[in-house]
CSV table of C-alpha atoms and ligand atoms in Angstrom, one decimal:
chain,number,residue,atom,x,y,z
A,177,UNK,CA,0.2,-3.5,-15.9
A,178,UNK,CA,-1.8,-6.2,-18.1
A,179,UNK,CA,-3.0,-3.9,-20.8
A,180,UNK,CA,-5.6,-6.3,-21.6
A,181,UNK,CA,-8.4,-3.6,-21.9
A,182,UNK,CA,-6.0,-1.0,-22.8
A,183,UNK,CA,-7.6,1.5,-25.4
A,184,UNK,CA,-5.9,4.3,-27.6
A,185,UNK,CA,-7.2,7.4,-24.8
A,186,UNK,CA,-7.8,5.7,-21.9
A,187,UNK,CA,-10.2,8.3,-21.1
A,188,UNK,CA,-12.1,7.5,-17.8
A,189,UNK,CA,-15.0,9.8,-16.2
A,190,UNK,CA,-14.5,9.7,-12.3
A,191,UNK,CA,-17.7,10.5,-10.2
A,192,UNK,CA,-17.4,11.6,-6.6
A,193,UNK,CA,-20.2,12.7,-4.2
A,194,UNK,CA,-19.2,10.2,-0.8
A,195,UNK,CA,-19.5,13.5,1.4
A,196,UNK,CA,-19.7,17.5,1.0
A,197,UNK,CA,-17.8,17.8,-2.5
A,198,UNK,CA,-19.6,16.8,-5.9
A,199,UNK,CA,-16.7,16.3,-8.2
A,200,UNK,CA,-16.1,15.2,-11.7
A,201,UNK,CA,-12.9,14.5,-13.5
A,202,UNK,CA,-11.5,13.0,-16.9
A,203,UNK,CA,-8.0,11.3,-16.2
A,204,UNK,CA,-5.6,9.9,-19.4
A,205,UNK,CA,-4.2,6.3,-18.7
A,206,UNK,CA,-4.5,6.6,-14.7
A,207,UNK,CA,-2.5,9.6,-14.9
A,208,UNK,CA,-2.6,12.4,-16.6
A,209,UNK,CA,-5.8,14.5,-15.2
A,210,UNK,CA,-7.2,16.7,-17.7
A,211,UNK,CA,-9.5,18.1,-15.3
A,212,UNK,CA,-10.8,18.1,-12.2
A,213,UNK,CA,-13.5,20.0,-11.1
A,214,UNK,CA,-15.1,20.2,-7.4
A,215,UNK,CA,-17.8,21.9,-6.1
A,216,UNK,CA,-17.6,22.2,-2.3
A,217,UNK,CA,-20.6,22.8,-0.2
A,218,UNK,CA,-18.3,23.6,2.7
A,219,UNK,CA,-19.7,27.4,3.1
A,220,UNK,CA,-23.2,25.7,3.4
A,221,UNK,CA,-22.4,23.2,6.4
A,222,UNK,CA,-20.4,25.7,7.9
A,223,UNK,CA,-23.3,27.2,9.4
A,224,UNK,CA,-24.2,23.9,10.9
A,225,UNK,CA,-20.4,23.4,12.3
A,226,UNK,CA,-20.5,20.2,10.1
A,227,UNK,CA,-21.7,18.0,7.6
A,228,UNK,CA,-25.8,17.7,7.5
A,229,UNK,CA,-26.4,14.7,5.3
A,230,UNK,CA,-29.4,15.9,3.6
A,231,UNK,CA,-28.5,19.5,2.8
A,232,UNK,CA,-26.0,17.6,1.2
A,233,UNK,CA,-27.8,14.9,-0.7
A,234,UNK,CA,-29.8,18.3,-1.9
A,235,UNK,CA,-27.1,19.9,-2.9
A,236,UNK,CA,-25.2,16.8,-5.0
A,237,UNK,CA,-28.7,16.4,-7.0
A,238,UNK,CA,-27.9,20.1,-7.7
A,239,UNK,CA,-24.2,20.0,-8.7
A,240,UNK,CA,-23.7,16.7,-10.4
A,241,UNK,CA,-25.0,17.5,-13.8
A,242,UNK,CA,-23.6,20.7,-13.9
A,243,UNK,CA,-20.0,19.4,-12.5
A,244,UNK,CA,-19.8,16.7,-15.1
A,245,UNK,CA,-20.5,19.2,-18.1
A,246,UNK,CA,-17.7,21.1,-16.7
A,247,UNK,CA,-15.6,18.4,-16.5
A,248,UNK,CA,-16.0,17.1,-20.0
A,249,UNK,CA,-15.7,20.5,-21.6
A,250,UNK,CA,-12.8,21.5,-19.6
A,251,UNK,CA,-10.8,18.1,-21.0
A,252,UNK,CA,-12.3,18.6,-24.3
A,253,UNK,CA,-14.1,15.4,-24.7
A,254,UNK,CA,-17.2,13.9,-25.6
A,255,UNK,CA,-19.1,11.3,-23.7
A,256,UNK,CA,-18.8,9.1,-26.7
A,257,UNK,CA,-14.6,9.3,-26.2
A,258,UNK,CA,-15.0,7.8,-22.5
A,259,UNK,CA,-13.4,4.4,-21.7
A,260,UNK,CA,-15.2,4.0,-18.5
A,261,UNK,CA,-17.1,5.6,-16.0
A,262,UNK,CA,-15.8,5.2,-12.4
A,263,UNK,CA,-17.9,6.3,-9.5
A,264,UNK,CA,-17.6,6.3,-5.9
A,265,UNK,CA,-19.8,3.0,-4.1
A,266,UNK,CA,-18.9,4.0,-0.2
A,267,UNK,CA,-17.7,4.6,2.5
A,268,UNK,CA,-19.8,7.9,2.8
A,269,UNK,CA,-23.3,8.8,3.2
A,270,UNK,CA,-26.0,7.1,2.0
A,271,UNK,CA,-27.9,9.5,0.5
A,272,UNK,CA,-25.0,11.4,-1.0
A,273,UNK,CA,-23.2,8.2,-2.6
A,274,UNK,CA,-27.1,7.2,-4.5
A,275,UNK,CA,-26.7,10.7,-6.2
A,276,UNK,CA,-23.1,10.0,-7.8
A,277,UNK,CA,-23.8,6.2,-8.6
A,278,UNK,CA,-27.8,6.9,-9.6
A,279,UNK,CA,-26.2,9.7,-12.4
A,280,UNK,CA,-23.1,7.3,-13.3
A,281,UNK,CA,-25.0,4.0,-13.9
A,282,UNK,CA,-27.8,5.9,-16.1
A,283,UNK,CA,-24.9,7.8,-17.8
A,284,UNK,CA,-23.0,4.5,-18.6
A,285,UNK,CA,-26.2,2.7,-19.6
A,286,UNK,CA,-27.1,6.1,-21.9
A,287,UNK,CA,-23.7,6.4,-23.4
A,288,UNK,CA,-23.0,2.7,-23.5
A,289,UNK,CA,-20.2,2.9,-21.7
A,290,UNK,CA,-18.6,0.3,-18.7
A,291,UNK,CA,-18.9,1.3,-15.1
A,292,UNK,CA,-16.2,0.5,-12.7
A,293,UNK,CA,-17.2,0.9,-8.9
A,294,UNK,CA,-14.5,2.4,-6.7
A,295,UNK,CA,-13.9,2.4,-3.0
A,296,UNK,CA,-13.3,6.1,-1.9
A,297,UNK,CA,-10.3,4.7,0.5
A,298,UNK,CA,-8.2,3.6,-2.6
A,299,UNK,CA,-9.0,6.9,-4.3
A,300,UNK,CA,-7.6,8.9,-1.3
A,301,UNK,CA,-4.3,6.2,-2.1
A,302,UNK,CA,-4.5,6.5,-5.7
A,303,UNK,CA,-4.6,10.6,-5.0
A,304,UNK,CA,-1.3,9.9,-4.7
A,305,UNK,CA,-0.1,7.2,-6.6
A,306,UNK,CA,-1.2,8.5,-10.0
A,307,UNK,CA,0.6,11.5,-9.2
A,308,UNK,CA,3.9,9.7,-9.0
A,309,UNK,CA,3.8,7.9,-11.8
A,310,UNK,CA,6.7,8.9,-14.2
A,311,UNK,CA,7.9,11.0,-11.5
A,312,UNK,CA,10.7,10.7,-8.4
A,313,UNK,CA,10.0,14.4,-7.2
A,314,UNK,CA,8.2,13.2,-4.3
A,315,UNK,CA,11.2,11.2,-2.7
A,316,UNK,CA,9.6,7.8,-3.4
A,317,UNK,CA,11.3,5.3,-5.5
A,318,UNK,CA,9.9,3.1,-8.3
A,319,UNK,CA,7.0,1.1,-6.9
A,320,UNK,CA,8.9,-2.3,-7.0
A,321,UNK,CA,11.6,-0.6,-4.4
A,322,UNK,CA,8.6,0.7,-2.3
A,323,UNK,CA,6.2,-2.6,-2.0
A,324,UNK,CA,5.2,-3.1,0.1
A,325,UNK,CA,3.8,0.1,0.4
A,326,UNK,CA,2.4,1.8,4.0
A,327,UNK,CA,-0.4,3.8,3.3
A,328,UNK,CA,-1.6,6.2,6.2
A,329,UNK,CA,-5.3,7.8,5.2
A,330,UNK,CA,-6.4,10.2,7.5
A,331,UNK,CA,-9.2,12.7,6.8
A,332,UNK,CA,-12.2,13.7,8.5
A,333,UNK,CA,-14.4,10.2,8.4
A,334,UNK,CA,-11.1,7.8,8.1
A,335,UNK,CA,-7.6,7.0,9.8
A,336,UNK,CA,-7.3,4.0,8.7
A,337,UNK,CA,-3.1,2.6,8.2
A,338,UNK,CA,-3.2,-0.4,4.7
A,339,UNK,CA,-0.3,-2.2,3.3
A,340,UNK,CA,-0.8,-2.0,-0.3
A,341,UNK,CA,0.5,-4.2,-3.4
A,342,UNK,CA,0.1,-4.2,-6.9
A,343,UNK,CA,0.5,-7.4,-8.8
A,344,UNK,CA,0.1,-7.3,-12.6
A,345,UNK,CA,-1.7,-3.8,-12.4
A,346,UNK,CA,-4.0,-5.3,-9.4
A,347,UNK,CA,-3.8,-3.6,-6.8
A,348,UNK,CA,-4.5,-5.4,-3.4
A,349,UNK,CA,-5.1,-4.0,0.4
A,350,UNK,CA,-4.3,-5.3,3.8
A,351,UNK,CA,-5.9,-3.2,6.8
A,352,UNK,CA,-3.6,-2.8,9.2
A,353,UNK,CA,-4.7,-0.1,11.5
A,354,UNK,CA,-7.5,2.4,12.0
A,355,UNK,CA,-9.1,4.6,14.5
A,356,UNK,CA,-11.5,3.1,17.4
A,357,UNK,CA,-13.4,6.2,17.9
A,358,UNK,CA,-12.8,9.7,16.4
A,359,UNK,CA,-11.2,10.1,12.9
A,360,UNK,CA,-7.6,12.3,13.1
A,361,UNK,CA,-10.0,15.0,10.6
A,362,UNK,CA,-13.0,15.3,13.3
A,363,UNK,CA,-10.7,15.9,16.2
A,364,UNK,CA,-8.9,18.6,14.7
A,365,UNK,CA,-12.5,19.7,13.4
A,366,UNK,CA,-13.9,19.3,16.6
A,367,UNK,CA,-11.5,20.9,18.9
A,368,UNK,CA,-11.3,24.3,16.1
A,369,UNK,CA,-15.3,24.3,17.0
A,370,UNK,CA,-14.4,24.1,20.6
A,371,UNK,CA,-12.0,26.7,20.7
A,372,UNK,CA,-14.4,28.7,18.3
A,373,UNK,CA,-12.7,29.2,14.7
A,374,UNK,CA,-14.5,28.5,11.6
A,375,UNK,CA,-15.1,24.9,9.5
A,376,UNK,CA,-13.7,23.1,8.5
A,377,UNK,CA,-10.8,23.1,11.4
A,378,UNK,CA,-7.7,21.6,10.4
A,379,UNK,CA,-7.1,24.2,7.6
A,380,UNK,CA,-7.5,27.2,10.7
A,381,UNK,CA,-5.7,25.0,13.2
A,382,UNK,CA,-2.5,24.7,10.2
A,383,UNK,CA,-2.8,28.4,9.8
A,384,UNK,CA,-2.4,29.5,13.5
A,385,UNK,CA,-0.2,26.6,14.9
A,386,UNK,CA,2.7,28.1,13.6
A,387,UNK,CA,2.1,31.0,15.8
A,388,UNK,CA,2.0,28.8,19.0
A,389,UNK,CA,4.5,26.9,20.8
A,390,UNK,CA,3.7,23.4,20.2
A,391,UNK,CA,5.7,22.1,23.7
A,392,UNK,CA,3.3,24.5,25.8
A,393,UNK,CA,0.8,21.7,26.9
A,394,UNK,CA,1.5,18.4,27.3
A,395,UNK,CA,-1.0,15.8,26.0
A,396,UNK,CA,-0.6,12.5,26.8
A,397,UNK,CA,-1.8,9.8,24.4
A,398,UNK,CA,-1.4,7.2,27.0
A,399,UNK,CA,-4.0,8.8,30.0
A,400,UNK,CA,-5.9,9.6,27.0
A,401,UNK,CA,-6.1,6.1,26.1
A,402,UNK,CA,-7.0,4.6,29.1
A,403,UNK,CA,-10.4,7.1,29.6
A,404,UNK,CA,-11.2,6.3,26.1
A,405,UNK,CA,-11.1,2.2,26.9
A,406,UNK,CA,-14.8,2.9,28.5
A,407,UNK,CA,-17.2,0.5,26.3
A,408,UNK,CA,-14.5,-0.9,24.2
A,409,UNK,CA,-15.0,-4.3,24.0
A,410,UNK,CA,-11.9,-6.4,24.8
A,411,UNK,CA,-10.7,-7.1,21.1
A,412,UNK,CA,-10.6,-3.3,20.8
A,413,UNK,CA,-8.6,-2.8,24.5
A,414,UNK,CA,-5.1,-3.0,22.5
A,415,UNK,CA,-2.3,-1.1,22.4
A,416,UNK,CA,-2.8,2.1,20.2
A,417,UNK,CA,-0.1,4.4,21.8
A,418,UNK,CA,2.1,3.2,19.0
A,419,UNK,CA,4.6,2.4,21.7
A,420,UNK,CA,6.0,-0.4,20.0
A,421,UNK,CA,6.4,-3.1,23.0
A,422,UNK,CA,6.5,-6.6,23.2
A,423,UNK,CA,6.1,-7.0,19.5
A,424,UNK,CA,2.5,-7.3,19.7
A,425,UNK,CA,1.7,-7.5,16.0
A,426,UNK,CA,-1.7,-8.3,16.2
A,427,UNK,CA,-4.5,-7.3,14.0
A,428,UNK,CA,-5.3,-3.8,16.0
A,429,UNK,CA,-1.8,-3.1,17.1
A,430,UNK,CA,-1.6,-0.1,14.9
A,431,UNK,CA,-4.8,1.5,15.8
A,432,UNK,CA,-5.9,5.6,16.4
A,433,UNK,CA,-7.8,7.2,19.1
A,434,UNK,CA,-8.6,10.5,18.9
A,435,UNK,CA,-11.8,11.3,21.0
A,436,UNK,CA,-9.7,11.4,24.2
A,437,UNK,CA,-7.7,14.2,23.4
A,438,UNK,CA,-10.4,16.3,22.2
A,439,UNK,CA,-12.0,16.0,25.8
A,440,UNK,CA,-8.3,17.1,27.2
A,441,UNK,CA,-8.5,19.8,25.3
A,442,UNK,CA,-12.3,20.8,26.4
A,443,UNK,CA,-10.6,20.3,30.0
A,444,UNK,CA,-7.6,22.6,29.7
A,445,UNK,CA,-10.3,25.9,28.3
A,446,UNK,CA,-12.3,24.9,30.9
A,447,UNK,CA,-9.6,25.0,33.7
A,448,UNK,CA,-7.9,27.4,32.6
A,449,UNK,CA,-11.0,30.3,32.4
A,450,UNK,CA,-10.8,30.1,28.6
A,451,UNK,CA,-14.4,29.9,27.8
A,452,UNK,CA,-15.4,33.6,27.8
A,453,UNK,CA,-12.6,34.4,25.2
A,454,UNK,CA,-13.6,31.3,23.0
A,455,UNK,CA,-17.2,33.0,22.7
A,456,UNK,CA,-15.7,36.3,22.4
A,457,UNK,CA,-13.9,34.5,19.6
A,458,UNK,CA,-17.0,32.9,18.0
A,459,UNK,CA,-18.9,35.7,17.8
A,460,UNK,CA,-16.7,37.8,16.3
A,461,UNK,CA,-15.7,35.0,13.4
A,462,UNK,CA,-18.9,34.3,13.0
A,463,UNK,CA,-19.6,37.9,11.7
A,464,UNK,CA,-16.5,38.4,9.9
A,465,UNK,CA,-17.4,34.7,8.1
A,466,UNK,CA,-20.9,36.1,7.3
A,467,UNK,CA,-19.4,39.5,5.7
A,468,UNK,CA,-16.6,37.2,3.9
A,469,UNK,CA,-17.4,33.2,3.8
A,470,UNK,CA,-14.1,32.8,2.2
A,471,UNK,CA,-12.1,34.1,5.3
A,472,UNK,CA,-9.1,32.4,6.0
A,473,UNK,CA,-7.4,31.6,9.3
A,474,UNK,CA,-4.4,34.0,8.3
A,475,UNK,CA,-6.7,36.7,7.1
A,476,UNK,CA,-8.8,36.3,10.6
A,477,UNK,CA,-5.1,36.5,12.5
A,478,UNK,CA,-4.0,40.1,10.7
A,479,UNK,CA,-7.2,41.8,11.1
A,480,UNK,CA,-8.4,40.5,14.7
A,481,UNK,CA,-4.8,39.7,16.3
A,482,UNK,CA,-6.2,40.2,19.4
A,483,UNK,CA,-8.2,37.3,19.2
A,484,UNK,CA,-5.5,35.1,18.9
A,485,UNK,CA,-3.7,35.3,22.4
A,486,UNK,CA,-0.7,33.2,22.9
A,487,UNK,CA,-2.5,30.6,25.4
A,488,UNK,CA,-5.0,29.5,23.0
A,489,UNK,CA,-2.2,29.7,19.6
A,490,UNK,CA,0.4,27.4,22.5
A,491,UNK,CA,-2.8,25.2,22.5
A,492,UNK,CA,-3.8,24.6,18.9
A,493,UNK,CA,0.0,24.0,18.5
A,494,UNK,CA,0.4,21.9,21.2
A,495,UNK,CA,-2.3,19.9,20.3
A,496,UNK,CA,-1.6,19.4,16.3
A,497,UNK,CA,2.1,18.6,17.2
A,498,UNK,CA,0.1,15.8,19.9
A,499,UNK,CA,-1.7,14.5,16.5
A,500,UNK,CA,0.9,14.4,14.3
A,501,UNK,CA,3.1,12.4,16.8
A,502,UNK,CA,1.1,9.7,17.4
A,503,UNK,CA,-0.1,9.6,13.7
A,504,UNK,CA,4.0,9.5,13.1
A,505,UNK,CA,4.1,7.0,15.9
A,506,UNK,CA,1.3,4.9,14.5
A,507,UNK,CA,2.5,4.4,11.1
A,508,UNK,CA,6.3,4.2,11.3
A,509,UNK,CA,6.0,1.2,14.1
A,510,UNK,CA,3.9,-0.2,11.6
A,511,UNK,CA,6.4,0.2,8.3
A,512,UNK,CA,8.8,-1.2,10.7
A,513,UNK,CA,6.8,-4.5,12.1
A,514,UNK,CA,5.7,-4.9,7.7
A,515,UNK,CA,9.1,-4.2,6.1
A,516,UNK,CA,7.4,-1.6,4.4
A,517,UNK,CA,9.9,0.6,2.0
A,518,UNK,CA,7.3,3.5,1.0
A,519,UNK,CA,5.0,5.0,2.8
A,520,UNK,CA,1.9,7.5,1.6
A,521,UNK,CA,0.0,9.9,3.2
A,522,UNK,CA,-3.3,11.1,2.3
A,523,UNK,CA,-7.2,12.5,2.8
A,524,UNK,CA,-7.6,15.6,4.1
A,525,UNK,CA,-5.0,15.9,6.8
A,526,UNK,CA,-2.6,15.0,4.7
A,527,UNK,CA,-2.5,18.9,3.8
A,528,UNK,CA,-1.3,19.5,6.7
A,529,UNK,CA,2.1,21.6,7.1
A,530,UNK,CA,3.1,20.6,10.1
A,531,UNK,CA,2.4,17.1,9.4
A,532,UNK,CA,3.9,16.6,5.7
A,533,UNK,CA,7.6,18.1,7.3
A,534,UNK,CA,7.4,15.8,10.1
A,535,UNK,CA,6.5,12.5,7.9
A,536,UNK,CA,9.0,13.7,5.4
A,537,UNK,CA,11.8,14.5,8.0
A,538,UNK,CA,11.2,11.0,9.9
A,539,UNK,CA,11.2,9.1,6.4
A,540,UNK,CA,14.6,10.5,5.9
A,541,UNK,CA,15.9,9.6,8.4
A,542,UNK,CA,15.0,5.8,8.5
A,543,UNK,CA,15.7,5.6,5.1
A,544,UNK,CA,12.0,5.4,3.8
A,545,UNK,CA,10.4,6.7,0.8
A,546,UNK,CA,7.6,9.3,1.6
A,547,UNK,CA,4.7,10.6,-0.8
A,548,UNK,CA,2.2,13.0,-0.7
A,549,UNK,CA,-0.8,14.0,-2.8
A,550,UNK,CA,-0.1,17.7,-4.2
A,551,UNK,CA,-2.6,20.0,-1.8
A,552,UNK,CA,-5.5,19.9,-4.4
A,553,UNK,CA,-5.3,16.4,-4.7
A,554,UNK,CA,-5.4,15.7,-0.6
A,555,UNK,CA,-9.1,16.4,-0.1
A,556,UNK,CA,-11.8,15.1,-1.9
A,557,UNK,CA,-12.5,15.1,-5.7
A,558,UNK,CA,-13.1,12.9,-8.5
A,559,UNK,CA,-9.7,12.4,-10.0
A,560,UNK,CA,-8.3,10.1,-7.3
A,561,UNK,CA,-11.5,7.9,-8.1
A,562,UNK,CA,-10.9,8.2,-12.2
A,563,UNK,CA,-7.2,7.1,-11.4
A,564,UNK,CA,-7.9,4.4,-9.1
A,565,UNK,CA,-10.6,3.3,-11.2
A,566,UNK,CA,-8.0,2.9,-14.0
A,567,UNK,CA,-6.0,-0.3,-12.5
A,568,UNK,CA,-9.8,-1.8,-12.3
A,569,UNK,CA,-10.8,-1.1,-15.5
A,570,UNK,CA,-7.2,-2.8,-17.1
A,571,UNK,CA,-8.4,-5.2,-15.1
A,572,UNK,CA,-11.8,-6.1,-16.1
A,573,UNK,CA,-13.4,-5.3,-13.1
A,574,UNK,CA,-16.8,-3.8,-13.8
A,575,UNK,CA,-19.6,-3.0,-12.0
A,576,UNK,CA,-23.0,-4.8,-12.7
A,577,UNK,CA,-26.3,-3.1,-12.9
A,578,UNK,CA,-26.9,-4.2,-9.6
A,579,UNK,CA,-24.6,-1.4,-8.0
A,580,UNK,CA,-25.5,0.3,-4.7
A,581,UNK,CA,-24.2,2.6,-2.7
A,582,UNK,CA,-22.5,0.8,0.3
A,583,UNK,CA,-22.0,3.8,3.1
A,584,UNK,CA,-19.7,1.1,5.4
A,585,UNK,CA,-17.7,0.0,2.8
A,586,UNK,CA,-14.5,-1.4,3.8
A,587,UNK,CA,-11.1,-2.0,2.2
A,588,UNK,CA,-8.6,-4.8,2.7
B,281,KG4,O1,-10.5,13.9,2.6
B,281,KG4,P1,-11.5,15.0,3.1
B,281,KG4,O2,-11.7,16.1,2.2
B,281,KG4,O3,-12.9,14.4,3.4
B,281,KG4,C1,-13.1,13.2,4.0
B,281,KG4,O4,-13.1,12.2,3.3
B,281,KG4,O5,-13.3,13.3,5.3
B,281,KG4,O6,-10.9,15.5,4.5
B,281,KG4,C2,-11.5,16.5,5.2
B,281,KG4,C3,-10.8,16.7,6.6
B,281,KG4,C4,-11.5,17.7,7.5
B,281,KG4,O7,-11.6,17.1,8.8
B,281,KG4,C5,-10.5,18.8,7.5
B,281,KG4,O8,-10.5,19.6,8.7
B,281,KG4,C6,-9.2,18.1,7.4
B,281,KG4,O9,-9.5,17.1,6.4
B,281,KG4,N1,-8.1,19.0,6.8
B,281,KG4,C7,-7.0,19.3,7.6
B,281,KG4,C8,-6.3,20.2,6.8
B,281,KG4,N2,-7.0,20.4,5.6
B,281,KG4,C9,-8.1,19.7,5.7
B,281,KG4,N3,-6.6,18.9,8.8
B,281,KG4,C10,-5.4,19.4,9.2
B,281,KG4,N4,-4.7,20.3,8.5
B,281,KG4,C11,-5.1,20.7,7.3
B,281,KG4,N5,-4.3,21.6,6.6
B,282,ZN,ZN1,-12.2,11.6,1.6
């Protein structure tokens, strides 16, 4: 790392508010997080199955003052200490993104401090790089044995697969692969609305896959490829089975879809007289959430077992083993067609159990270093933009007055 605009703390404010979470957090030299606060709004759009953008504009203009206090007194610090300011500029929503960068450019201009605008896709990275640093716990080597790196970031509005570099503390991005349709997050979020369990899915799909047998049904990525080729134009018609054939190595080779099996999975409750329990399901989670908004999948299993009957738990595994394959699929043809030496997982389904065991399991045997963000770390927050937004403040890359929130914002 350069070093160039290396001061004695280091001390950078990260601003998050791309989505549902407002988050604030003070991170040491990139690293060292000295706290990381987040509130969630996820009880709020639960009642809506999803996200509702302006509940949640609403609710950031609520939280962000309040999350940053929190933030600074929990690491002890004074605006006045800051380095930088680092706030999310997109992807996300619109409306959510203005309250984060509104509240960060008037705090930088108040406090005199430099903003530094960070994409939220190289937080989710950084999420896990920072927490690697000085560290080989995780099974990944130094970052010189690793580059090129492989990073798969998979949450509920991204899978998206980028070979990352870092040259003297810069860190470049090449996009590699990345869903056509449906986002790995939204299908498992999707099909645990479908099969009636609460929001956000993948945490209640984790909890009760365990419980099914994940060879039960048979998805096949393939078929499901094929329906979802409808309106594609021709550029997207590639390969994105993760079959790796005729060394295709095109742009798109390494692409997701995920909107085909969700409609599979619609089909199999449907033909196989599922549909009454699924409401009978509903209803009854949807009473125990409103008594206990905090109820978790395992919780729901021990007091209601009988809601849980082994055809739907076969399913839910069946289909997150489905996911997890061709995410595996995906991203190891991938390492293998760019040499990479390291790969990292992250976003919101990195969390997953079933997932992280595969990956790490897979990486072993090929040889490959593997790295995940610690559970905390894997959904949103506002440390993974602090940390990324260190590398960009050593070097000198500020943001201007000018900064807007950009909701398609792209990396690599
Ligand atoms: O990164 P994140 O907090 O927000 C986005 O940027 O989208 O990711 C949220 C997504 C949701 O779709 C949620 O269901 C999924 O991550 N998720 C999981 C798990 N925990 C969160 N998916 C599968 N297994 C989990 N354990
Ligand atoms: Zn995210």
């Amino acid at each position: 790392m350069s070093g160039i605009h290396e001061s004695a703390g280091g001390l950078i404010l990260g601003i998050e508010s791309s989505c549902d979470e407002t988050a604030a957090a003070v991170v040491r030299g990139g690293s060292e997080v000295l706290a990381n606060v987040v509130a969630s709004q996820m009880t709020l759009h639960a009642n809506y199955g999803g996200v509702v953008p302006e509940l949640a504009s609403r609710e950031h203009l609520r939280n962000i003052v309040p999350v940053v206090r929190a933030a600074m007194a929990e690491a002890g610090i004074g605006f006045e200490d800051l380095d930088a300011i680092a706030v999310t500029e997109g992807p996300g929503l619109a409306g959510a993104l203005l309250v984060g960068i509104t509240y960060a450019k008037a705090l930088a201009l108040g406090v005199g401090k430099p903003l530094v605008a960070v994409n939220h896709l190289e937080g989710h990275i950084h999420a896990v790089l920072m927490e690697r640093t000085g560290s080989r716990e995780q099974g990944v080597g130094s970052r010189e044995q690793d580059a090129p790196l492989l990073a798969l970031v998979v949450s509920g509005g991204h899978t998206h697969l980028y070979l990352a570099e870092e040259t003297e503390g810069v860190w470049r991005y090449r996009n590699v692969g990345r869903t056509v349709d449906d986002a790995a997050g939204e299908a498992f979020d999707k099909v645990a609305k479908l099969l009636g369990l609460g929001y956000p899915g993948g945490p209640w799909m984790d909890a009760l896959a365990v419980h099914g047998n994940p060879k039960a049904v048979r998805f096949n990525f393939a078929e499901i490829k094929r329906r979802g080729e409808k309106g594609k134009s021709e550029s997207q018609r590639t390969r994105r089975d993760g079959e790796s054939t005729e060394g295709d190595e095109g742009a798109l080779s390494f692409d997701f879809s995920f909107s085909g099996i969700k409609t599979a999975v619609l089909r199999y409750v449907e033909g196989h007289g599922m549909r009454e329990r699924v409401t009978a399901r509903r209803a009854a989670l949807v009473e125990m959430l409103r008594e206990e908004p905090g109820l978790r999948a395992a919780d729901a299993l021990r007091l209601r077992p009988e809601l849980f009957e082994a055809e739907t738990l076969d399913l839910i595994a069946s289909f997150q083993a489905a996911v997890v394959g061709n995410l595996m699929r995906q991203t190891f043809a991938a390492a293998e067609a760019f040499g990479a030496r390291g790969i990292v997982v992250s976003g919101g389904v990195a969390a997953n159990a079933e997932l992280r065991r595969r990956f790490v399991e897979e990486s072993a045997r090929r040889g490959l270093g593997v790295a995940f963000p610690s559970v905390g770390m894997s959904t949103d927050n506002a440390a993974m933009i602090a940390g990324a937004g260190w590398s960009k403040f050593l070097a000198g890359e500020f943001a201007g007055e000018g900064l807007v929130a950009v909701p398609q914002l792209r990396l690599g």
